[in-house]
mmCIF file of C-alpha atoms in Angstrom:
data_model
loop_
_atom_site.group_PDB
_atom_site.id
_atom_site.type_symbol
_atom_site.label_atom_id
_atom_site.label_comp_id
_atom_site.label_asym_id
_atom_site.label_seq_id
_atom_site.Cartn_x
_atom_site.Cartn_y
_atom_site.Cartn_z
ATOM 1 C CA MET C 1 -17.879 9.195 26.164
ATOM 2 C CA GLU C 2 -19.116 11.693 23.675
ATOM 3 C CA ILE C 3 -17.078 12.550 20.407
ATOM 4 C CA ASP C 4 -16.287 16.029 20.065
ATOM 5 C CA SER C 5 -16.212 16.824 16.355
ATOM 6 C CA ARG C 6 -14.250 20.040 16.960
ATOM 7 C CA ARG C 7 -11.560 17.962 18.594
ATOM 8 C CA ILE C 8 -11.434 15.404 15.815
ATOM 9 C CA ARG C 9 -10.951 18.060 13.240
ATOM 10 C CA ARG C 10 -8.125 19.623 15.153
ATOM 11 C CA LEU C 11 -6.425 16.199 15.211
ATOM 12 C CA ILE C 12 -6.886 15.717 11.605
ATOM 13 C CA GLN C 13 -5.692 19.186 10.802
ATOM 14 C CA ARG C 14 -2.321 18.529 12.747
ATOM 15 C CA ARG C 15 -0.917 16.611 9.875
ATOM 16 C CA THR C 16 2.369 18.014 8.377
ATOM 17 C CA PRO C 17 2.104 20.998 5.981
ATOM 18 C CA ARG C 18 4.016 18.770 3.476
ATOM 19 C CA GLY C 19 1.231 16.233 3.534
ATOM 20 C CA ARG C 20 -1.514 18.505 3.200
ATOM 21 C CA VAL C 21 0.113 20.200 0.118
ATOM 22 C CA LEU C 22 0.577 16.878 -1.563
ATOM 23 C CA ASP C 23 -2.920 15.857 -0.649
ATOM 24 C CA ARG C 24 -4.299 19.023 -2.163
ATOM 25 C CA ALA C 25 -2.090 18.649 -5.245
ATOM 26 C CA VAL C 26 -3.423 15.095 -5.769
ATOM 27 C CA ARG C 27 -6.974 16.109 -5.340
ATOM 28 C CA ARG C 28 -6.742 18.684 -7.849
ATOM 29 C CA GLN C 29 -5.499 16.407 -10.630
ATOM 30 C CA GLN C 30 -8.641 15.877 -12.685
ATOM 31 C CA TRP C 31 -6.563 14.045 -15.301
ATOM 32 C CA LEU C 32 -6.441 11.015 -12.873
ATOM 33 C CA ASP C 33 -10.234 10.595 -13.003
ATOM 34 C CA PRO C 34 -10.358 8.572 -16.372
ATOM 35 C CA VAL C 35 -7.254 6.394 -15.051
ATOM 36 C CA ALA C 36 -9.130 5.835 -11.834
ATOM 37 C CA LYS C 37 -12.435 4.994 -13.658
ATOM 38 C CA SER C 38 -10.840 2.433 -16.051
ATOM 39 C CA THR C 39 -9.045 0.893 -12.982
ATOM 40 C CA GLN C 40 -12.355 0.612 -11.299
ATOM 41 C CA SER C 41 -14.052 -0.845 -14.209
ATOM 42 C CA ALA C 42 -11.430 -3.470 -14.592
ATOM 43 C CA VAL C 43 -11.743 -4.485 -10.913
ATOM 44 C CA GLY C 44 -15.646 -4.541 -11.211
ATOM 45 C CA ALA C 45 -15.253 -6.539 -14.339
ATOM 46 C CA VAL C 46 -12.983 -9.244 -12.546
ATOM 47 C CA TYR C 47 -15.670 -9.497 -9.907
ATOM 48 C CA SER C 48 -18.588 -9.714 -12.173
ATOM 49 C CA ALA C 49 -17.033 -12.431 -14.250
ATOM 50 C CA LEU C 50 -16.565 -14.469 -11.148
ATOM 51 C CA GLY C 51 -20.474 -14.265 -10.564
ATOM 52 C CA ALA C 52 -21.703 -15.328 -7.165
ATOM 53 C CA PRO C 53 -18.487 -16.486 -5.941
ATOM 54 C CA GLY C 54 -16.922 -13.005 -7.006
ATOM 55 C CA GLN C 55 -19.374 -11.289 -4.697
ATOM 56 C CA LEU C 56 -18.301 -13.414 -1.726
ATOM 57 C CA VAL C 57 -14.725 -12.982 -2.518
ATOM 58 C CA ARG C 58 -15.296 -9.116 -2.821
ATOM 59 C CA ASP C 59 -17.145 -9.255 0.569
ATOM 60 C CA LEU C 60 -14.245 -11.024 1.996
ATOM 61 C CA LEU C 61 -11.586 -8.664 0.757
ATOM 62 C CA HIS C 62 -13.602 -5.854 2.054
ATOM 63 C CA GLY C 63 -13.643 -7.216 5.385
ATOM 64 C CA THR C 64 -16.467 -5.186 6.890
ATOM 65 C CA LYS C 65 -19.135 -7.938 6.548
ATOM 66 C CA GLY C 66 -16.843 -10.968 7.916
ATOM 67 C CA LEU C 67 -14.684 -9.123 10.301
ATOM 68 C CA GLY C 68 -16.686 -5.975 10.902
ATOM 69 C CA HIS C 69 -13.539 -3.902 9.986
ATOM 70 C CA PRO C 70 -11.999 -3.119 6.549
ATOM 71 C CA LEU C 71 -9.304 -5.951 5.851
ATOM 72 C CA HIS C 72 -6.922 -3.645 3.700
ATOM 73 C CA PRO C 73 -5.443 -1.704 6.709
ATOM 74 C CA VAL C 74 -4.724 -4.802 8.591
ATOM 75 C CA LEU C 75 -3.002 -6.464 5.716
ATOM 76 C CA THR C 76 -0.591 -3.859 5.183
ATOM 77 C CA ASP C 77 1.185 -4.265 8.435
ATOM 78 C CA ILE C 78 2.453 -7.666 7.066
ATOM 79 C CA PRO C 79 4.539 -6.193 4.380
ATOM 80 C CA ILE C 80 5.459 -3.009 6.289
ATOM 81 C CA GLY C 81 6.843 -5.036 9.109
ATOM 82 C CA ALA C 82 8.362 -7.884 6.911
ATOM 83 C CA TRP C 83 10.121 -5.447 4.582
ATOM 84 C CA SER C 84 11.527 -3.265 7.521
ATOM 85 C CA VAL C 85 12.923 -6.447 8.913
ATOM 86 C CA GLY C 86 14.264 -7.393 5.498
ATOM 87 C CA VAL C 87 16.050 -3.999 4.912
ATOM 88 C CA LEU C 88 17.591 -4.110 8.332
ATOM 89 C CA ALA C 89 18.726 -7.669 7.878
ATOM 90 C CA ASP C 90 20.191 -6.910 4.446
ATOM 91 C CA TRP C 91 22.203 -4.003 5.543
ATOM 92 C CA LEU C 92 23.359 -5.944 8.622
ATOM 93 C CA PHE C 93 24.655 -8.651 6.223
ATOM 94 C CA ILE C 94 26.434 -6.046 4.009
ATOM 95 C CA ALA C 95 27.864 -4.052 7.110
ATOM 96 C CA THR C 96 28.777 -7.058 9.464
ATOM 97 C CA GLY C 97 28.267 -10.362 7.446
ATOM 98 C CA ARG C 98 26.864 -11.745 10.837
ATOM 99 C CA VAL C 99 23.381 -11.968 9.359
ATOM 100 C CA PRO C 100 22.824 -14.565 6.599
ATOM 101 C CA PRO C 101 21.816 -13.203 3.311
ATOM 102 C CA VAL C 102 18.594 -15.464 3.279
ATOM 103 C CA ALA C 103 17.187 -13.615 6.234
ATOM 104 C CA GLY C 104 16.497 -10.598 3.878
ATOM 105 C CA ASP C 105 15.341 -12.748 1.253
ATOM 106 C CA LEU C 106 12.759 -14.618 3.381
ATOM 107 C CA ALA C 107 11.634 -11.242 4.967
ATOM 108 C CA LEU C 108 11.268 -9.785 1.442
ATOM 109 C CA ALA C 109 9.276 -12.932 0.168
ATOM 110 C CA ILE C 110 7.044 -12.787 3.369
ATOM 111 C CA GLY C 111 6.463 -9.126 2.768
ATOM 112 C CA LEU C 112 5.493 -9.762 -0.873
ATOM 113 C CA ALA C 113 2.956 -12.575 -0.041
ATOM 114 C CA GLY C 114 1.263 -9.994 2.410
ATOM 115 C CA ALA C 115 1.555 -7.139 -0.284
ATOM 116 C CA ILE C 116 -0.223 -9.109 -2.796
ATOM 117 C CA LEU C 117 -3.187 -9.761 -0.345
ATOM 118 C CA ALA C 118 -3.069 -5.932 0.527
ATOM 119 C CA VAL C 119 -3.032 -5.073 -2.905
ATOM 120 C CA VAL C 120 -5.991 -7.078 -3.853
ATOM 121 C CA SER C 121 -7.938 -5.875 -0.789
ATOM 122 C CA GLY C 122 -6.852 -2.218 -1.655
ATOM 123 C CA TYR C 123 -8.028 -2.264 -5.203
ATOM 124 C CA THR C 124 -11.210 -3.838 -4.011
ATOM 125 C CA ASP C 125 -11.955 -1.086 -1.792
ATOM 126 C CA PHE C 126 -10.748 1.385 -4.426
ATOM 127 C CA HIS C 127 -13.655 0.141 -6.635
ATOM 128 C CA ASP C 128 -16.210 1.959 -4.360
ATOM 129 C CA THR C 129 -14.578 5.422 -4.150
ATOM 130 C CA ALA C 130 -15.527 8.358 -6.166
ATOM 131 C CA GLY C 131 -14.200 11.932 -7.070
ATOM 132 C CA GLN C 132 -11.308 13.416 -5.200
ATOM 133 C CA GLU C 133 -11.161 10.191 -3.022
ATOM 134 C CA SER C 134 -10.637 7.999 -6.140
ATOM 135 C CA ARG C 135 -7.759 10.420 -7.243
ATOM 136 C CA VAL C 136 -5.891 9.955 -4.077
ATOM 137 C CA ALA C 137 -6.656 6.248 -3.943
ATOM 138 C CA ILE C 138 -5.393 5.707 -7.618
ATOM 139 C CA VAL C 139 -1.964 7.430 -6.720
ATOM 140 C CA HIS C 140 -1.588 5.322 -3.717
ATOM 141 C CA GLY C 141 -2.596 2.152 -5.450
ATOM 142 C CA LEU C 142 -0.544 2.729 -8.450
ATOM 143 C CA THR C 143 2.610 3.842 -6.345
ATOM 144 C CA MET C 144 2.210 0.675 -3.994
ATOM 145 C CA THR C 145 1.813 -1.605 -7.060
ATOM 146 C CA LEU C 146 5.127 -0.076 -8.375
ATOM 147 C CA VAL C 147 6.714 -0.935 -4.991
ATOM 148 C CA VAL C 148 5.453 -4.422 -5.203
ATOM 149 C CA VAL C 149 6.886 -4.829 -8.565
ATOM 150 C CA ALA C 150 10.348 -3.488 -7.564
ATOM 151 C CA ASP C 151 10.493 -5.910 -4.608
ATOM 152 C CA VAL C 152 9.531 -8.825 -6.985
ATOM 153 C CA VAL C 153 12.309 -7.750 -9.286
ATOM 154 C CA SER C 154 14.690 -7.419 -6.165
ATOM 155 C CA LEU C 155 13.679 -11.023 -5.242
ATOM 156 C CA VAL C 156 14.224 -12.327 -8.600
ATOM 157 C CA MET C 157 17.657 -10.538 -8.745
ATOM 158 C CA ARG C 158 18.646 -12.278 -5.569
ATOM 159 C CA LEU C 159 17.501 -15.723 -6.614
ATOM 160 C CA ALA C 160 18.782 -15.744 -10.160
ATOM 161 C CA SER C 161 22.087 -13.927 -9.679
ATOM 162 C CA PRO C 162 23.859 -13.851 -6.244
ATOM 163 C CA GLY C 163 26.351 -11.564 -7.784
ATOM 164 C CA ALA C 164 23.569 -8.884 -8.070
ATOM 165 C CA ARG C 165 22.674 -9.051 -4.413
ATOM 166 C CA VAL C 166 23.946 -5.461 -3.572
ATOM 167 C CA GLY C 167 22.051 -4.009 -6.486
ATOM 168 C CA ALA C 168 18.841 -6.027 -5.426
ATOM 169 C CA ILE C 169 19.332 -4.869 -1.720
ATOM 170 C CA ALA C 170 19.396 -1.221 -3.024
ATOM 171 C CA LEU C 171 16.244 -1.680 -5.021
ATOM 172 C CA SER C 172 14.245 -3.292 -2.071
ATOM 173 C CA THR C 173 15.619 -0.309 0.199
ATOM 174 C CA VAL C 174 14.405 2.326 -2.201
ATOM 175 C CA ALA C 175 11.113 0.358 -2.585
ATOM 176 C CA TRP C 176 10.805 0.283 1.200
ATOM 177 C CA ALA C 177 11.595 4.012 1.459
ATOM 178 C CA VAL C 178 8.792 4.778 -0.968
#
């Protein structure tokens, strides 16, 4: 089966207008270049400091050599799925009381474990981007880092102060929506 480049272009262009507007707006933000460059330098410095084992870890986190497929997209399914289950469990707990509160806590924790791997593999892939692609990637990476931080705060609130559960659920719900 041959790939028709015109058909692929049409499929890509069917994205929502809002998505295209946001994408174009981010791509025009040249002030993001120094932020991206310094983040890429930090990621590169970590792998350089690790020496030969750092190169092995970097290759594993890219996924293309070991798996033959980028690892980051695979890993993102873990937090998305776990956090979706967690938000559902949390709101069912609030609405009905039939779901134990630990269900949402556990789903949030599993999502965080997967998210940490996804963040590390994402920043590893980001290290090799340039130009407008790096602008989009840095916005995505920093946004998802903030989501992970919000979910860590939510989990700490749940564990440290059971009376703060509703606030913690609200915080994790907003993070999930982002």
